[in-house]
PDB file of C-alpha atoms in Angstrom:
ATOM      1  CA  MET A 185     -57.067  54.332  98.545  1.00 75.00           C
ATOM      2  CA  ALA A 186     -57.500  56.486 101.753  1.00 94.00           C
ATOM      3  CA  TYR A 187     -60.966  57.451 102.911  1.00 93.00           C
ATOM      4  CA  ALA A 188     -62.876  59.561 105.514  1.00 96.00           C
ATOM      5  CA  ASN A 189     -66.537  59.013 106.553  1.00 96.00           C
ATOM      6  CA  PHE A 190     -68.753  61.546 108.227  1.00 98.00           C
ATOM      7  CA  ASN A 191     -72.135  62.966 108.456  1.00 98.00           C
ATOM      8  CA  ILE A 192     -73.325  66.447 107.355  1.00 97.00           C
ATOM      9  CA  ILE A 193     -75.585  67.600 110.305  1.00 97.00           C
ATOM     10  CA  ASP A 194     -76.231  71.000 108.481  1.00 97.00           C
ATOM     11  CA  TRP A 195     -74.784  73.200 105.986  1.00 97.00           C
ATOM     12  CA  HIS A 196     -75.066  76.779 104.782  1.00 97.00           C
ATOM     13  CA  ALA A 197     -73.285  78.713 101.996  1.00 98.00           C
ATOM     14  CA  ILE A 198     -73.653  82.326 100.824  1.00 97.00           C
ATOM     15  CA  SER A 199     -72.331  84.534  97.986  1.00 97.00           C
ATOM     16  CA  ALA A 200     -73.399  87.796  96.744  1.00 95.00           C
ATOM     17  CA  GLY A 201     -77.049  87.181  95.513  1.00 95.00           C
ATOM     18  CA  ILE A 202     -77.154  83.504  96.681  1.00 96.00           C
ATOM     19  CA  GLU A 203     -78.256  82.777 100.247  1.00 93.00           C
ATOM     20  CA  SER A 204     -80.392  79.815 100.185  1.00 95.00           C
ATOM     21  CA  LYS A 205     -80.168  76.311  99.198  1.00 95.00           C
ATOM     22  CA  THR A 206     -82.930  76.873  96.683  1.00 96.00           C
ATOM     23  CA  ALA A 207     -80.825  79.807  95.192  1.00 96.00           C
ATOM     24  CA  TRP A 208     -77.761  77.552  95.075  1.00 97.00           C
ATOM     25  CA  GLN A 209     -79.854  74.889  93.244  1.00 96.00           C
ATOM     26  CA  GLN A 210     -80.904  77.539  90.594  1.00 95.00           C
ATOM     27  CA  TRP A 211     -77.155  78.503  90.276  1.00 96.00           C
ATOM     28  CA  GLN A 212     -76.181  74.805  89.628  1.00 95.00           C
ATOM     29  CA  GLU A 213     -79.047  74.246  87.204  1.00 95.00           C
ATOM     30  CA  THR A 214     -78.160  77.392  85.181  1.00 94.00           C
ATOM     31  CA  ASN A 215     -74.547  76.215  84.695  1.00 92.00           C
ATOM     32  CA  PHE A 216     -73.166  78.251  87.559  1.00 94.00           C
ATOM     33  CA  THR A 217     -74.520  81.602  86.611  1.00 92.00           C
ATOM     34  CA  TRP A 218     -73.718  84.238  89.083  1.00 94.00           C
ATOM     35  CA  PRO A 219     -76.170  87.008  89.925  1.00 91.00           C
ATOM     36  CA  LYS A 220     -75.232  90.610  88.648  1.00 87.00           C
ATOM     37  CA  GLY A 221     -74.893  93.554  90.944  1.00 79.00           C
ATOM     38  CA  GLU A 222     -75.866  91.761  94.142  1.00 86.00           C
ATOM     39  CA  LYS A 223     -74.354  92.084  97.700  1.00 88.00           C
ATOM     40  CA  ALA A 224     -74.236  89.311 100.164  1.00 91.00           C
ATOM     41  CA  SER A 225     -76.379  89.764 103.596  1.00 91.00           C
ATOM     42  CA  VAL A 226     -74.193  89.865 106.509  1.00 93.00           C
ATOM     43  CA  ASP A 227     -76.712  90.890 109.058  1.00 93.00           C
ATOM     44  CA  LYS A 228     -75.408  88.356 111.608  1.00 95.00           C
ATOM     45  CA  ILE A 229     -72.355  90.406 112.163  1.00 95.00           C
ATOM     46  CA  PRO A 230     -72.701  93.482 114.389  1.00 93.00           C
ATOM     47  CA  ALA A 231     -72.233  96.764 112.499  1.00 91.00           C
ATOM     48  CA  MET A 232     -69.105  97.784 114.456  1.00 87.00           C
ATOM     49  CA  ALA A 233     -67.283  94.526 113.623  1.00 88.00           C
ATOM     50  CA  ARG A 234     -68.550  94.647 110.154  1.00 88.00           C
ATOM     51  CA  ARG A 235     -66.717  97.855 109.242  1.00 83.00           C
ATOM     52  CA  ARG A 236     -63.388  96.380 109.920  1.00 85.00           C
ATOM     53  CA  MET A 237     -63.799  93.174 107.948  1.00 89.00           C
ATOM     54  CA  SER A 238     -62.899  92.479 104.422  1.00 90.00           C
ATOM     55  CA  SER A 239     -65.605  91.244 102.134  1.00 90.00           C
ATOM     56  CA  LEU A 240     -64.249  87.805 102.374  1.00 93.00           C
ATOM     57  CA  SER A 241     -64.082  87.570 106.083  1.00 94.00           C
ATOM     58  CA  LYS A 242     -67.614  88.801 106.288  1.00 95.00           C
ATOM     59  CA  LEU A 243     -68.742  85.846 104.122  1.00 96.00           C
ATOM     60  CA  ALA A 244     -66.963  83.424 106.353  1.00 97.00           C
ATOM     61  CA  VAL A 245     -68.019  84.943 109.655  1.00 97.00           C
ATOM     62  CA  GLN A 246     -71.603  85.336 108.479  1.00 97.00           C
ATOM     63  CA  THR A 247     -71.767  81.579 107.435  1.00 97.00           C
ATOM     64  CA  ALA A 248     -70.419  80.480 110.718  1.00 97.00           C
ATOM     65  CA  LEU A 249     -72.577  82.665 112.779  1.00 97.00           C
ATOM     66  CA  ARG A 250     -75.689  81.485 110.894  1.00 96.00           C
ATOM     67  CA  LEU A 251     -74.809  77.639 111.485  1.00 97.00           C
ATOM     68  CA  ILE A 252     -74.215  78.026 115.183  1.00 96.00           C
ATOM     69  CA  GLU A 253     -77.416  79.701 115.932  1.00 94.00           C
ATOM     70  CA  ASN A 254     -79.119  76.360 116.472  1.00 88.00           C
ATOM     71  CA  GLN A 255     -76.130  73.981 116.734  1.00 91.00           C
ATOM     72  CA  ASN A 256     -73.222  73.495 119.217  1.00 94.00           C
ATOM     73  CA  VAL A 257     -69.853  72.726 117.831  1.00 97.00           C
ATOM     74  CA  ASP A 258     -66.629  71.724 119.519  1.00 97.00           C
ATOM     75  CA  TYR A 259     -64.090  72.502 117.029  1.00 98.00           C
ATOM     76  CA  LEU A 260     -63.533  74.825 114.117  1.00 98.00           C
ATOM     77  CA  VAL A 261     -61.714  74.379 110.842  1.00 98.00           C
ATOM     78  CA  PHE A 262     -61.507  77.497 108.612  1.00 98.00           C
ATOM     79  CA  ALA A 263     -60.221  76.750 105.091  1.00 97.00           C
ATOM     80  CA  SER A 264     -59.083  79.266 102.448  1.00 95.00           C
ATOM     81  CA  ARG A 265     -56.777  78.903  99.737  1.00 92.00           C
ATOM     82  CA  HIS A 266     -55.887  82.536  99.180  1.00 88.00           C
ATOM     83  CA  GLY A 267     -57.240  84.032 102.523  1.00 81.00           C
ATOM     84  CA  GLU A 268     -56.880  87.684 102.877  1.00 80.00           C
ATOM     85  CA  LEU A 269     -54.688  88.106  99.829  1.00 69.00           C
ATOM     86  CA  THR A 270     -56.679  91.058  98.417  1.00 71.00           C
ATOM     87  CA  ARG A 271     -55.942  92.927 101.558  1.00 74.00           C
ATOM     88  CA  THR A 272     -52.287  91.884 101.630  1.00 67.00           C
ATOM     89  CA  SER A 273     -51.874  93.057  97.985  1.00 68.00           C
ATOM     90  CA  ALA A 274     -53.324  96.553  98.702  1.00 66.00           C
ATOM     91  CA  LEU A 275     -50.923  96.914 101.670  1.00 67.00           C
ATOM     92  CA  LEU A 276     -48.000  95.914  99.416  1.00 70.00           C
ATOM     93  CA  GLU A 277     -49.138  98.456  96.832  1.00 71.00           C
ATOM     94  CA  ASP A 278     -49.358 101.217  99.469  1.00 62.00           C
ATOM     95  CA  ILE A 279     -45.774 100.560 100.695  1.00 67.00           C
ATOM     96  CA  LEU A 280     -44.384 100.475  97.185  1.00 71.00           C
ATOM     97  CA  ASN A 281     -46.058 103.951  96.558  1.00 73.00           C
ATOM     98  CA  GLY A 282     -44.292 105.224  99.702  1.00 69.00           C
ATOM     99  CA  ASN A 283     -47.527 105.299 101.873  1.00 72.00           C
ATOM    100  CA  ASP A 284     -47.582 104.093 105.397  1.00 69.00           C
ATOM    101  CA  ALA A 285     -49.473 100.712 105.908  1.00 64.00           C
ATOM    102  CA  SER A 286     -52.746 100.741 107.792  1.00 67.00           C
ATOM    103  CA  PRO A 287     -52.131  99.179 111.162  1.00 63.00           C
ATOM    104  CA  MET A 288     -55.678  97.564 111.311  1.00 63.00           C
ATOM    105  CA  ALA A 289     -55.382  96.394 107.765  1.00 61.00           C
ATOM    106  CA  PHE A 290     -51.940  94.749 108.609  1.00 58.00           C
ATOM    107  CA  SER A 291     -53.349  93.082 111.752  1.00 58.00           C
ATOM    108  CA  GLN A 292     -56.142  91.602 109.642  1.00 65.00           C
ATOM    109  CA  SER A 293     -54.002  90.429 106.717  1.00 61.00           C
ATOM    110  CA  VAL A 294     -52.949  87.191 108.194  1.00 71.00           C
ATOM    111  CA  HIS A 295     -54.338  83.774 107.022  1.00 68.00           C
ATOM    112  CA  ASN A 296     -56.341  83.141 110.317  1.00 80.00           C
ATOM    113  CA  THR A 297     -58.137  86.544 110.184  1.00 84.00           C
ATOM    114  CA  ALA A 298     -61.500  85.257 109.661  1.00 89.00           C
ATOM    115  CA  ALA A 299     -61.251  82.430 112.295  1.00 90.00           C
ATOM    116  CA  GLY A 300     -60.171  85.025 114.911  1.00 90.00           C
ATOM    117  CA  LEU A 301     -63.001  87.513 113.982  1.00 90.00           C
ATOM    118  CA  PHE A 302     -65.570  84.712 114.245  1.00 94.00           C
ATOM    119  CA  THR A 303     -64.441  83.601 117.747  1.00 94.00           C
ATOM    120  CA  ILE A 304     -64.499  87.273 118.907  1.00 92.00           C
ATOM    121  CA  THR A 305     -67.779  88.128 117.313  1.00 93.00           C
ATOM    122  CA  ALA A 306     -69.530  84.930 118.554  1.00 92.00           C
ATOM    123  CA  LYS A 307     -67.813  85.242 121.946  1.00 91.00           C
ATOM    124  CA  GLU A 308     -67.004  81.687 121.804  1.00 87.00           C
ATOM    125  CA  SER A 309     -63.533  80.196 123.029  1.00 89.00           C
ATOM    126  CA  ILE A 310     -63.711  77.312 120.563  1.00 94.00           C
ATOM    127  CA  PRO A 311     -60.515  75.583 119.449  1.00 95.00           C
ATOM    128  CA  VAL A 312     -59.781  76.600 115.900  1.00 95.00           C
ATOM    129  CA  THR A 313     -57.519  75.694 112.985  1.00 96.00           C
ATOM    130  CA  SER A 314     -56.800  77.575 109.851  1.00 96.00           C
ATOM    131  CA  ILE A 315     -55.861  75.545 106.706  1.00 96.00           C
ATOM    132  CA  ALA A 316     -54.336  76.492 103.312  1.00 95.00           C
ATOM    133  CA  ALA A 317     -53.387  73.637 100.997  1.00 94.00           C
ATOM    134  CA  GLY A 318     -53.509  74.969  97.405  1.00 90.00           C
ATOM    135  CA  GLU A 319     -56.312  73.684  95.368  1.00 91.00           C
ATOM    136  CA  ASN A 320     -56.835  70.760  97.868  1.00 94.00           C
ATOM    137  CA  THR A 321     -57.490  73.213 100.646  1.00 96.00           C
ATOM    138  CA  PHE A 322     -61.354  72.264 101.082  1.00 98.00           C
ATOM    139  CA  HIS A 323     -60.685  68.588 101.153  1.00 97.00           C
ATOM    140  CA  SER A 324     -57.659  68.977 103.471  1.00 97.00           C
ATOM    141  CA  ALA A 325     -60.118  70.739 105.928  1.00 98.00           C
ATOM    142  CA  LEU A 326     -62.482  67.786 105.769  1.00 98.00           C
ATOM    143  CA  ILE A 327     -59.517  65.365 106.559  1.00 98.00           C
ATOM    144  CA  GLU A 328     -58.526  67.528 109.438  1.00 98.00           C
ATOM    145  CA  ALA A 329     -62.080  67.520 110.785  1.00 98.00           C
ATOM    146  CA  SER A 330     -62.391  63.641 110.265  1.00 97.00           C
ATOM    147  CA  ALA A 331     -59.252  63.146 112.156  1.00 97.00           C
ATOM    148  CA  TYR A 332     -60.674  65.100 114.990  1.00 98.00           C
ATOM    149  CA  LEU A 333     -63.824  63.296 115.044  1.00 98.00           C
ATOM    150  CA  TYR A 334     -62.020  60.078 115.133  1.00 96.00           C
ATOM    151  CA  ASP A 335     -60.495  61.027 118.323  1.00 97.00           C
ATOM    152  CA  ASN A 336     -63.628  62.887 119.634  1.00 97.00           C
ATOM    153  CA  PRO A 337     -66.578  60.857 118.459  1.00 97.00           C
ATOM    154  CA  ASN A 338     -69.198  62.576 120.499  1.00 97.00           C
ATOM    155  CA  HIS A 339     -68.150  66.171 119.211  1.00 98.00           C
ATOM    156  CA  ARG A 340     -69.261  68.099 116.156  1.00 98.00           C
ATOM    157  CA  VAL A 341     -66.971  70.085 113.977  1.00 98.00           C
ATOM    158  CA  LEU A 342     -67.785  73.279 111.982  1.00 98.00           C
ATOM    159  CA  VAL A 343     -65.771  73.575 108.618  1.00 98.00           C
ATOM    160  CA  VAL A 344     -65.953  76.943 106.918  1.00 98.00           C
ATOM    161  CA  ASP A 345     -64.415  76.916 103.367  1.00 98.00           C
ATOM    162  CA  PHE A 346     -64.243  80.398 101.706  1.00 97.00           C
ATOM    163  CA  ASP A 347     -62.452  82.162  98.984  1.00 95.00           C
ATOM    164  CA  GLU A 348     -62.574  84.914  96.313  1.00 92.00           C
ATOM    165  CA  PRO A 349     -60.873  85.503  92.941  1.00 89.00           C
ATOM    166  CA  LEU A 350     -57.211  86.531  92.976  1.00 82.00           C
ATOM    167  CA  PRO A 351     -56.601  90.445  92.988  1.00 76.00           C
ATOM    168  CA  SER A 352     -55.663  91.934  89.678  1.00 73.00           C
ATOM    169  CA  HIS A 353     -51.927  91.792  90.330  1.00 74.00           C
ATOM    170  CA  TYR A 354     -52.101  88.029  90.383  1.00 67.00           C
ATOM    171  CA  GLU A 355     -55.039  87.405  87.974  1.00 74.00           C
ATOM    172  CA  ILE A 356     -52.778  85.726  85.412  1.00 71.00           C
ATOM    173  CA  PHE A 357     -52.623  82.833  87.857  1.00 72.00           C
ATOM    174  CA  GLU A 358     -56.329  82.447  88.195  1.00 67.00           C
ATOM    175  CA  LYS A 359     -57.686  79.473  86.427  1.00 71.00           C
ATOM    176  CA  GLU A 360     -61.174  79.310  87.853  1.00 68.00           C
ATOM    177  CA  ALA A 361     -64.170  81.645  87.261  1.00 78.00           C
ATOM    178  CA  TYR A 362     -66.198  82.427  90.292  1.00 89.00           C
ATOM    179  CA  GLN A 363     -66.986  85.093  92.788  1.00 93.00           C
ATOM    180  CA  GLY A 364     -66.476  85.143  96.531  1.00 94.00           C
ATOM    181  CA  TYR A 365     -68.312  82.536  98.545  1.00 96.00           C
ATOM    182  CA  ALA A 366     -68.281  80.734 101.973  1.00 98.00           C
ATOM    183  CA  LEU A 367     -69.511  77.178 102.735  1.00 98.00           C
ATOM    184  CA  GLY A 368     -70.020  76.031 106.154  1.00 98.00           C
ATOM    185  CA  LEU A 369     -70.615  72.372 107.134  1.00 98.00           C
ATOM    186  CA  ILE A 370     -71.260  70.949 110.627  1.00 98.00           C
ATOM    187  CA  LEU A 371     -69.918  67.355 110.711  1.00 98.00           C
ATOM    188  CA  SER A 372     -70.401  64.535 113.004  1.00 98.00           C
ATOM    189  CA  VAL A 373     -69.143  60.927 113.219  1.00 98.00           C
ATOM    190  CA  GLY A 374     -71.220  58.736 110.747  1.00 97.00           C
ATOM    191  CA  GLU A 375     -71.145  57.116 107.323  1.00 95.00           C
ATOM    192  CA  ASP A 376     -73.509  59.187 105.317  1.00 96.00           C
ATOM    193  CA  ILE A 377     -70.791  60.641 103.441  1.00 97.00           C
ATOM    194  CA  ARG A 378     -67.689  58.938 102.255  1.00 97.00           C
ATOM    195  CA  VAL A 379     -64.774  60.748 100.591  1.00 97.00           C
ATOM    196  CA  GLU A 380     -61.872  58.684  99.045  1.00 96.00           C
ATOM    197  CA  TRP A 381     -58.722  59.973  97.483  1.00 95.00           C
ATOM    198  CA  SER A 382     -55.772  58.663  95.685  1.00 92.00           C
ATOM    199  CA  ASN A 383     -52.757  60.136  93.590  1.00 88.00           C
ATOM    200  CA  LYS A 384     -54.156  60.484  90.082  1.00 80.00           C
ATOM    201  CA  PRO A 385     -52.933  63.479  88.164  1.00 72.00           C
ATOM    202  CA  SER A 386     -55.714  65.319  86.298  1.00 69.00           C
ATOM    203  CA  VAL A 387     -55.209  66.546  82.764  1.00 60.00           C
ATOM    204  CA  SER A 388     -58.216  68.850  82.778  1.00 66.00           C
ATOM    205  CA  PRO A 389     -58.362  71.713  85.183  1.00 62.00           C
ATOM    206  CA  GLU A 390     -61.499  72.178  87.192  1.00 68.00           C
ATOM    207  CA  VAL A 391     -63.622  75.149  86.524  1.00 79.00           C
ATOM    208  CA  LEU A 392     -64.664  75.806  90.190  1.00 92.00           C
ATOM    209  CA  PRO A 393     -62.885  75.620  93.618  1.00 94.00           C
ATOM    210  CA  HIS A 394     -63.656  72.442  95.336  1.00 95.00           C
ATOM    211  CA  GLY A 395     -65.992  73.892  97.978  1.00 97.00           C
ATOM    212  CA  LEU A 396     -68.281  75.317  95.154  1.00 97.00           C
ATOM    213  CA  GLN A 397     -68.203  71.825  93.599  1.00 96.00           C
ATOM    214  CA  CYS A 398     -69.310  70.426  96.895  1.00 96.00           C
ATOM    215  CA  ILE A 399     -72.296  72.924  97.025  1.00 97.00           C
ATOM    216  CA  ALA A 400     -73.267  72.089  93.466  1.00 96.00           C
ATOM    217  CA  ASN A 401     -73.283  68.445  94.235  1.00 96.00           C
ATOM    218  CA  LEU A 402     -75.141  68.798  97.642  1.00 95.00           C
ATOM    219  CA  VAL A 403     -77.939  70.568  96.003  1.00 96.00           C
ATOM    220  CA  GLY A 404     -77.961  68.082  93.035  1.00 91.00           C
ATOM    221  CA  SER A 405     -79.175  64.462  92.859  1.00 87.00           C
ATOM    222  CA  ASN A 406     -75.870  62.612  92.298  1.00 89.00           C
ATOM    223  CA  ASP A 407     -74.925  59.855  94.956  1.00 93.00           C
ATOM    224  CA  GLN A 408     -71.426  59.826  93.669  1.00 95.00           C
ATOM    225  CA  TRP A 409     -69.111  62.413  92.073  1.00 95.00           C
ATOM    226  CA  LYS A 410     -65.438  63.084  91.489  1.00 93.00           C
ATOM    227  CA  VAL A 411     -63.211  66.189  91.951  1.00 93.00           C
ATOM    228  CA  ASN A 412     -59.969  66.397  90.423  1.00 90.00           C
ATOM    229  CA  SER A 413     -56.864  68.435  91.293  1.00 90.00           C
ATOM    230  CA  GLN A 414     -53.521  68.355  89.578  1.00 86.00           C
ATOM    231  CA  SER A 415     -52.249  65.471  91.804  1.00 86.00           C
ATOM    232  CA  ILE A 416     -55.125  63.892  93.583  1.00 91.00           C
ATOM    233  CA  GLN A 417     -58.685  62.615  92.799  1.00 91.00           C
ATOM    234  CA  TRP A 418     -61.342  62.919  95.237  1.00 94.00           C
ATOM    235  CA  ILE A 419     -64.419  60.502  95.114  1.00 95.00           C
ATOM    236  CA  TRP A 420     -67.507  61.449  97.058  1.00 97.00           C
ATOM    237  CA  THR A 421     -70.157  58.886  97.795  1.00 97.00           C
ATOM    238  CA  ARG A 422     -73.432  59.824  99.457  1.00 95.00           C
ATOM    239  CA  ASN A 423     -75.192  56.931 101.322  1.00 89.00           C
ATOM    240  CA  LYS A 424     -78.948  57.021 101.346  1.00 69.00           C
TER     241      LYS A 424
END
């Protein structure tokens, strides 16, 4: 069984109506009940930059900006299963309807949009990787971060996992019920957290993306939990 060890120096997560660890704990204790009619605060992003961002990029950039306020990081890993699919879907629909595609929308429809927008907004030239690995995207980002820390034990890595439900054209492929979110983790070398994984096909689909399951357990009291995908089982152990 393969594994990765690391410490979580700090973490922050946001979604519409949920912006504190206390609010996330309430979400977890009420069986993942999402607030209605709320908007996520994106006050860390300058207004001029905010106007050009998709709702998903705003969540990711806001989370990252919040975490680097009091922490220095040396490497960034942005992870999103679907990325800017909502924007891309709208562009394709415009083209099919005979309309011209918006140059700005087109330029921000790539998978590393949020990562680039963050470095520009923060005015930080930090090395960054963008990852998409299906349902295992979040855990793949943690592996990438752990590999980097192995080679750079004195550094810190910021992992930002973010996603939103599929646009209407693709909703038949959506198996999970959730709303847009972003989770940021600042990681360092250590053994507070151990993540093990092995090939073990799951017969029961998960009800939440892996990043949201991580939040639910970070605010919970379990010292160990399992996360299943179709081909891999991930086992988390929190060492006190």
